[in-house]
């Protein structure tokens, strides 16, 4: 039995619902964990807080799986939790494709499961959850009888946990280039080699949010990846759409998606560095009715937050300059450390520098199959904003 006793004075984070216990918050550990075992966590005066998995190699010593003392952590526990996750997605109407398990927000820290219709992609990003992979896979098999399950654990964060990066089949082998349906469109998903789990499910509702503003519009999209926003724009009636991504492979896949939806006459993709080309085009006074930006996260650490702020300001400033008066900027930020308030401030600064007046049309977060939980700040990460640029 491993017991972890916290120091007397720690921040209220854990009491407010956050499941992580940092090693510098711990007074003493009874027993000698090798890593991955289940541990009970107590306050300095021995009140039970919760039960989770421990890894002495990680700065995050314990991640809590439950706050109920009677919960036994075994295979059944994971089956029950994942079943609850599925019941919840069914209730809120996210079934065909969805994030079935969103880690901490589903009380299954560091476990990600994306469901792409009959296919499942799993990430186990900490040692203590990786150990339960057989039970997790067994549960997916039992609940869904899927066509395939794939592990995308080729993620650097695993090394902080003393684990290798790896990817591969967790079921019988299958063709890893699949097609999914979203908002009435079709998209290829490359489960083996695509970014993250292969597809960004979190923007599903946001892609639909552009449907009115793109009608008859000339649209420019930057950071397109497989072209999802751009193909939606064409579907919703855009006159022309150009999508830019720095990766040749992304451009190739985006083009395949345009063909798959028979939209190659309206949507074109081009490999380019968005920072450079947007600057050049605004110098050349090019104009679009709608500009869409969806860059990758600019930082993961507080030390470089200023760099991220500068990056967002820069790219949004350049984007706004390309918008015809009365047109729209559609802009996202998935940097967790940039709060919704800060993102709005950055956009406001960019508008002032661009000498444009703006009005907010839509401001929302990720799709609800990625639940936001108060007290767990990492669960609210996506900012999605549409503004009118006057
Ligand atoms: N909008 C996409 C997701 C974009 S992910 C979707 O909904 O699926 C971010 C993309 O930005 C990646 O494909 C990456 O290749 C691209 N990228 C990163 N830096 C870039 C740059 N400087 N210029 C253009 N694209 C860039």
XYZ file of C-alpha atoms and ligand atoms in Angstrom:
416
model
C 0.000 0.000 0.000
C 1.411 3.392 -0.953
C 0.305 6.447 0.992
C 1.123 10.019 0.048
C 0.791 12.755 2.642
C 0.606 16.355 1.493
C 2.307 19.331 3.122
C 0.256 21.518 5.412
C 0.365 24.502 3.108
C -0.380 23.872 -0.532
C -2.345 25.874 -3.077
C -6.115 25.236 -3.131
C -5.784 23.685 -6.605
C -6.373 20.090 -5.476
C -9.248 21.090 -3.180
C -10.793 22.952 -6.126
C -10.960 19.783 -8.198
C -7.626 19.530 -9.976
C -6.383 15.914 -10.039
C -2.614 16.523 -10.066
C -0.350 16.306 -7.029
C 3.076 17.851 -7.657
C 6.084 16.301 -5.925
C 6.889 19.608 -4.159
C 3.461 19.494 -2.491
C 4.202 16.173 -0.824
C 5.479 15.827 2.725
C 6.068 12.077 2.749
C 5.503 8.889 0.791
C 5.017 5.608 2.657
C 6.152 2.574 0.659
C 8.611 2.663 -2.225
C 6.815 3.011 -5.530
C 8.680 2.035 -8.684
C 6.143 3.927 -10.777
C 2.655 3.304 -12.078
C 1.211 1.885 -8.828
C -1.987 3.044 -7.160
C -1.504 5.400 -4.197
C -3.800 6.961 -1.624
C -3.411 10.690 -1.007
C -4.076 12.329 2.385
C -3.984 15.853 3.757
C -1.301 16.762 6.301
C -3.804 15.789 9.030
C -4.544 12.403 7.422
C -7.868 13.116 5.769
C -8.414 11.026 2.639
C -8.295 13.136 -0.540
C -8.317 10.563 -3.286
C -6.712 7.621 -5.014
C -4.622 7.743 -8.142
C -1.503 6.555 -9.868
C 1.992 7.533 -8.844
C 5.215 8.063 -10.780
C 8.325 9.138 -8.834
C 10.053 9.919 -12.168
C 7.528 12.650 -12.941
C 7.185 16.110 -11.363
C 3.499 15.298 -11.237
C 3.848 12.631 -8.579
C 0.212 11.507 -8.419
C -2.743 11.911 -10.720
C -6.035 11.197 -9.003
C -8.471 8.731 -10.564
C -11.098 9.032 -7.864
C -12.008 10.912 -4.702
C -14.254 8.075 -3.468
C -12.573 5.889 -0.873
C -14.653 2.829 -1.769
C -13.516 2.836 -5.431
C -11.198 -0.084 -6.140
C -8.897 0.615 -9.083
C -9.055 -2.499 -11.246
C -10.056 -3.467 -14.799
C -13.745 -3.001 -13.943
C -13.074 0.534 -12.766
C -11.784 1.497 -16.226
C -14.631 -0.316 -17.962
C -17.148 1.605 -15.852
C -15.453 4.961 -16.433
C -15.187 4.524 -20.205
C -18.792 3.339 -20.348
C -19.818 6.516 -18.493
C -17.863 8.568 -21.029
C -19.777 6.914 -23.864
C -23.135 7.408 -22.133
C -22.302 11.100 -21.735
C -21.347 11.537 -25.422
C -24.598 9.846 -26.430
C -26.580 12.211 -24.179
C -24.994 15.322 -25.682
C -25.274 14.023 -29.242
C -21.651 13.260 -30.154
C -21.616 9.675 -31.322
C -20.371 9.039 -34.863
C -17.041 10.792 -34.374
C -16.132 12.127 -30.977
C -13.494 12.453 -28.336
C -14.734 9.535 -26.274
C -12.309 10.199 -23.406
C -10.814 13.619 -22.720
C -8.317 12.794 -19.974
C -8.615 14.888 -16.820
C -12.048 16.237 -17.851
C -13.365 12.659 -17.771
C -11.542 11.709 -14.559
C -9.182 9.505 -16.558
C -5.979 11.580 -16.395
C -3.734 11.416 -19.469
C -6.020 9.063 -21.380
C -7.263 10.244 -24.768
C -9.564 8.149 -26.931
C -10.849 9.512 -30.232
C -13.640 7.654 -31.961
C -13.709 7.911 -35.736
C -16.883 6.018 -36.458
C -15.750 2.338 -36.317
C -12.105 3.157 -35.552
C -10.485 4.215 -32.286
C -7.237 6.041 -31.578
C -5.783 5.798 -28.077
C -3.122 7.837 -26.272
C -1.849 6.837 -22.827
C 0.416 9.715 -21.876
C 1.437 8.792 -18.322
C 2.948 5.595 -16.925
C 0.111 5.012 -14.470
C -2.539 4.994 -17.211
C -0.366 3.146 -19.748
C -0.370 0.121 -17.438
C -4.125 -0.214 -17.910
C -3.979 -0.288 -21.699
C -5.158 -3.949 -21.898
C -8.281 -3.126 -19.848
C -8.909 0.005 -21.926
C -8.613 -1.894 -25.223
C -10.800 -4.714 -23.902
C -13.482 -2.159 -22.964
C -13.444 -0.557 -26.415
C -13.737 -4.019 -27.968
C -16.646 -4.911 -25.734
C -18.562 -1.637 -26.107
C -18.097 -1.040 -29.825
C -16.855 -4.212 -31.549
C -14.765 -1.789 -33.682
C -13.041 -2.275 -37.031
C -9.778 -1.161 -35.537
C -7.911 0.327 -32.580
C -4.626 2.207 -32.980
C -2.147 3.637 -30.478
C -0.715 7.107 -31.183
C 1.750 7.312 -28.349
C 4.398 8.985 -30.510
C 4.237 11.982 -28.187
C 7.329 13.523 -26.500
C 5.519 14.060 -23.175
C 5.742 10.297 -22.572
C 9.490 10.645 -22.101
C 8.926 12.845 -19.024
C 7.211 9.757 -17.608
C 10.142 7.483 -18.508
C 8.221 5.848 -21.363
C 9.170 5.400 -25.021
C 7.345 7.051 -27.894
C 5.524 4.447 -29.939
C 2.634 3.840 -32.310
C 0.934 0.783 -33.728
C -2.095 -1.478 -33.813
C -3.940 -2.451 -30.635
C -6.303 -4.652 -32.646
C -6.035 -6.646 -35.854
C -4.256 -4.647 -38.539
C -6.411 -2.453 -40.778
C -6.003 0.185 -43.483
C -5.156 3.278 -41.424
C -6.322 5.773 -44.020
C -10.033 6.002 -43.324
C -12.859 8.339 -44.334
C -15.114 10.063 -41.812
C -18.267 12.155 -42.230
C -18.538 15.558 -40.609
C -21.272 18.159 -41.073
C -22.334 16.413 -44.303
C -18.803 16.352 -45.755
C -16.215 13.596 -46.092
C -12.640 13.726 -44.849
C -9.726 11.336 -45.050
C -8.151 10.677 -41.682
C -4.632 9.283 -41.630
C -4.668 7.479 -38.301
C -1.049 6.341 -38.566
C 0.724 9.484 -39.754
C -1.683 12.404 -39.293
C -1.079 15.083 -36.651
C -1.971 14.101 -33.048
C -4.671 11.414 -33.381
C -5.100 12.135 -37.091
C -7.919 14.687 -37.054
C -8.973 17.712 -34.970
C -12.418 16.793 -33.687
C -12.472 19.809 -31.374
C -13.298 22.254 -34.216
C -16.368 20.364 -35.444
C -18.956 22.916 -34.288
C -16.690 25.851 -35.098
C -16.391 24.685 -38.697
C -20.174 24.914 -38.876
C -20.131 28.384 -37.341
C -18.773 29.891 -40.583
C -21.778 28.833 -42.658
C -23.450 32.250 -43.086
C -20.424 34.492 -43.444
C -18.741 32.589 -46.283
C -21.645 32.688 -48.719
C -20.448 34.124 -52.062
C -17.174 35.099 -50.405
C -13.559 34.928 -51.513
C -11.970 33.076 -48.627
C -8.367 32.709 -47.493
C -7.508 30.055 -44.904
C -4.105 29.690 -43.274
C -2.857 26.761 -41.177
C -5.311 24.532 -43.008
C -3.871 21.074 -42.216
C -6.213 18.723 -44.145
C -8.370 21.604 -45.353
C -11.384 21.101 -43.147
C -12.388 24.757 -42.673
C -11.734 25.531 -46.334
C -13.859 22.640 -47.609
C -16.631 23.671 -45.224
C -16.406 27.208 -46.660
C -16.904 25.865 -50.193
C -19.781 23.683 -48.975
C -21.468 26.740 -47.451
C -21.307 28.669 -50.716
C -17.952 30.467 -50.943
C -17.042 31.727 -54.413
C -13.353 30.840 -54.091
C -11.204 29.380 -51.330
C -7.432 29.298 -50.982
C -5.849 27.313 -48.144
C -2.227 27.605 -46.974
C -0.143 25.252 -44.890
C 3.593 25.031 -44.376
C 3.537 21.246 -44.723
C 3.575 19.741 -48.236
C 1.982 16.634 -46.851
C -0.914 18.638 -45.347
C -1.444 20.371 -48.706
C -1.501 16.999 -50.440
C -4.084 15.618 -48.029
C -6.178 18.793 -48.174
C -6.225 18.551 -51.965
C -7.351 14.918 -51.723
C -10.152 16.032 -49.412
C -11.250 18.711 -51.890
C -11.434 16.048 -54.616
C -13.259 13.647 -52.292
C -15.965 16.299 -51.867
C -15.904 17.304 -55.562
C -14.868 20.839 -54.679
C -11.505 21.048 -56.383
C -12.825 23.764 -58.709
C -13.550 26.104 -55.810
C -10.889 25.151 -53.250
C -7.154 25.260 -53.905
C -4.316 24.586 -51.508
C -0.778 25.890 -51.540
C 2.310 25.190 -49.399
C 3.510 28.404 -47.766
C 4.687 29.949 -44.529
C 1.610 31.890 -43.449
C 3.599 34.494 -41.517
C 5.613 35.456 -44.601
C 2.951 35.228 -47.232
C 0.257 37.094 -45.318
C 2.729 39.937 -44.812
C 3.631 39.972 -48.493
C 0.017 39.881 -49.621
C -1.050 42.690 -47.318
C 1.802 44.788 -48.785
C 0.413 43.976 -52.210
C -3.038 45.074 -50.920
C -4.729 41.753 -51.705
C -8.222 41.509 -50.204
C -10.523 38.688 -49.127
C -14.066 38.675 -47.766
C -13.138 36.128 -45.111
C -9.743 35.203 -43.653
C -9.476 32.112 -41.428
C -6.544 31.327 -39.111
C -6.006 28.171 -37.071
C -2.342 28.039 -36.036
C -0.785 25.320 -33.871
C -0.152 26.035 -30.166
C 2.546 28.705 -29.902
C 3.811 27.675 -26.466
C 3.344 25.086 -23.765
C 5.293 26.876 -21.044
C 4.815 30.079 -19.077
C 8.390 31.171 -19.820
C 7.619 31.709 -23.483
C 4.095 33.068 -23.111
C 5.221 36.512 -24.329
C 6.436 34.943 -27.570
C 3.041 33.332 -28.047
C 1.254 36.648 -27.462
C 3.502 38.324 -30.043
C 2.834 35.475 -32.503
C -0.950 35.738 -32.143
C -0.895 39.499 -32.441
C 1.292 39.332 -35.517
C -0.697 36.732 -37.434
C -4.074 38.276 -36.586
C -2.866 41.750 -37.514
C -1.748 40.420 -40.886
C -5.000 38.518 -41.303
C -7.150 41.585 -40.536
C -5.295 43.707 -43.061
C -6.308 41.266 -45.779
C -10.027 41.527 -44.940
C -12.194 43.796 -47.093
C -14.160 46.345 -45.018
C -17.249 44.572 -43.740
C -15.626 41.163 -44.125
C -14.762 38.677 -41.405
C -11.778 37.231 -39.593
C -12.213 33.688 -38.246
C -9.464 33.030 -35.740
C -8.554 30.251 -33.319
C -6.045 29.719 -30.529
C -5.363 26.348 -28.953
C -2.598 27.604 -26.649
C -3.769 26.542 -23.256
C -1.907 29.309 -21.408
C -3.648 32.032 -23.420
C -6.937 32.560 -21.594
C -10.099 33.610 -23.457
C -9.766 37.114 -21.938
C -6.140 37.410 -23.002
C -6.979 36.218 -26.516
C -9.645 38.921 -26.872
C -7.138 41.511 -25.649
C -4.591 40.365 -28.228
C -7.175 40.632 -31.015
C -8.096 44.102 -29.795
C -4.431 45.175 -29.880
C -4.066 43.752 -33.383
C -7.145 45.669 -34.543
C -5.770 48.930 -33.119
C -2.462 48.394 -34.910
C -4.236 47.487 -38.127
C -6.401 50.605 -37.670
C -9.566 48.549 -38.104
C -12.738 48.589 -36.010
C -14.028 45.156 -35.111
C -17.244 43.606 -33.823
C -17.548 40.189 -32.220
C -19.825 37.772 -34.065
C -19.089 34.452 -32.358
C -16.817 33.538 -29.459
C -16.774 29.942 -28.335
C -14.609 27.042 -27.281
C -14.072 23.435 -28.368
C -16.954 21.038 -29.099
C -18.646 19.697 -25.942
C -17.282 16.165 -26.375
C -14.139 17.850 -24.938
C -15.782 18.983 -21.679
C -14.585 22.056 -19.812
C -14.297 21.504 -16.053
C -14.003 24.399 -13.591
C -10.867 23.968 -11.512
C -9.018 22.061 -14.259
C -7.716 24.926 -16.363
C -6.160 22.723 -19.061
C -9.651 21.586 -20.088
C -10.557 25.006 -21.520
C -7.946 25.419 -24.216
C -9.568 26.352 -27.503
C -10.638 29.873 -28.320
C -12.639 30.326 -31.526
C -13.568 33.830 -32.572
C -15.334 35.358 -35.546
C -15.146 39.132 -35.859
C -16.461 41.541 -38.400
C -13.640 43.786 -39.594
C -14.873 47.257 -40.572
N -7.419 23.949 -39.235
C -6.958 22.581 -39.120
C -5.917 22.370 -38.036
C -4.674 23.192 -38.166
S -3.329 22.546 -37.250
C -8.146 21.665 -38.880
O -9.230 22.136 -38.552
O -7.974 20.453 -39.007
C -2.085 23.721 -37.589
C -1.437 23.622 -38.960
O -0.569 24.744 -39.103
C -0.571 22.394 -39.189
O -1.063 21.664 -40.287
C 0.836 22.946 -39.505
O 1.469 22.249 -40.559
C 0.517 24.366 -39.935
N 1.585 25.367 -39.757
C 2.453 25.492 -38.717
N 3.225 26.592 -38.892
C 2.845 27.169 -40.054
C 3.244 28.342 -40.773
N 4.211 29.141 -40.306
N 2.614 28.638 -41.915
C 1.614 27.840 -42.397
N 1.194 26.735 -41.766
C 1.785 26.399 -40.609
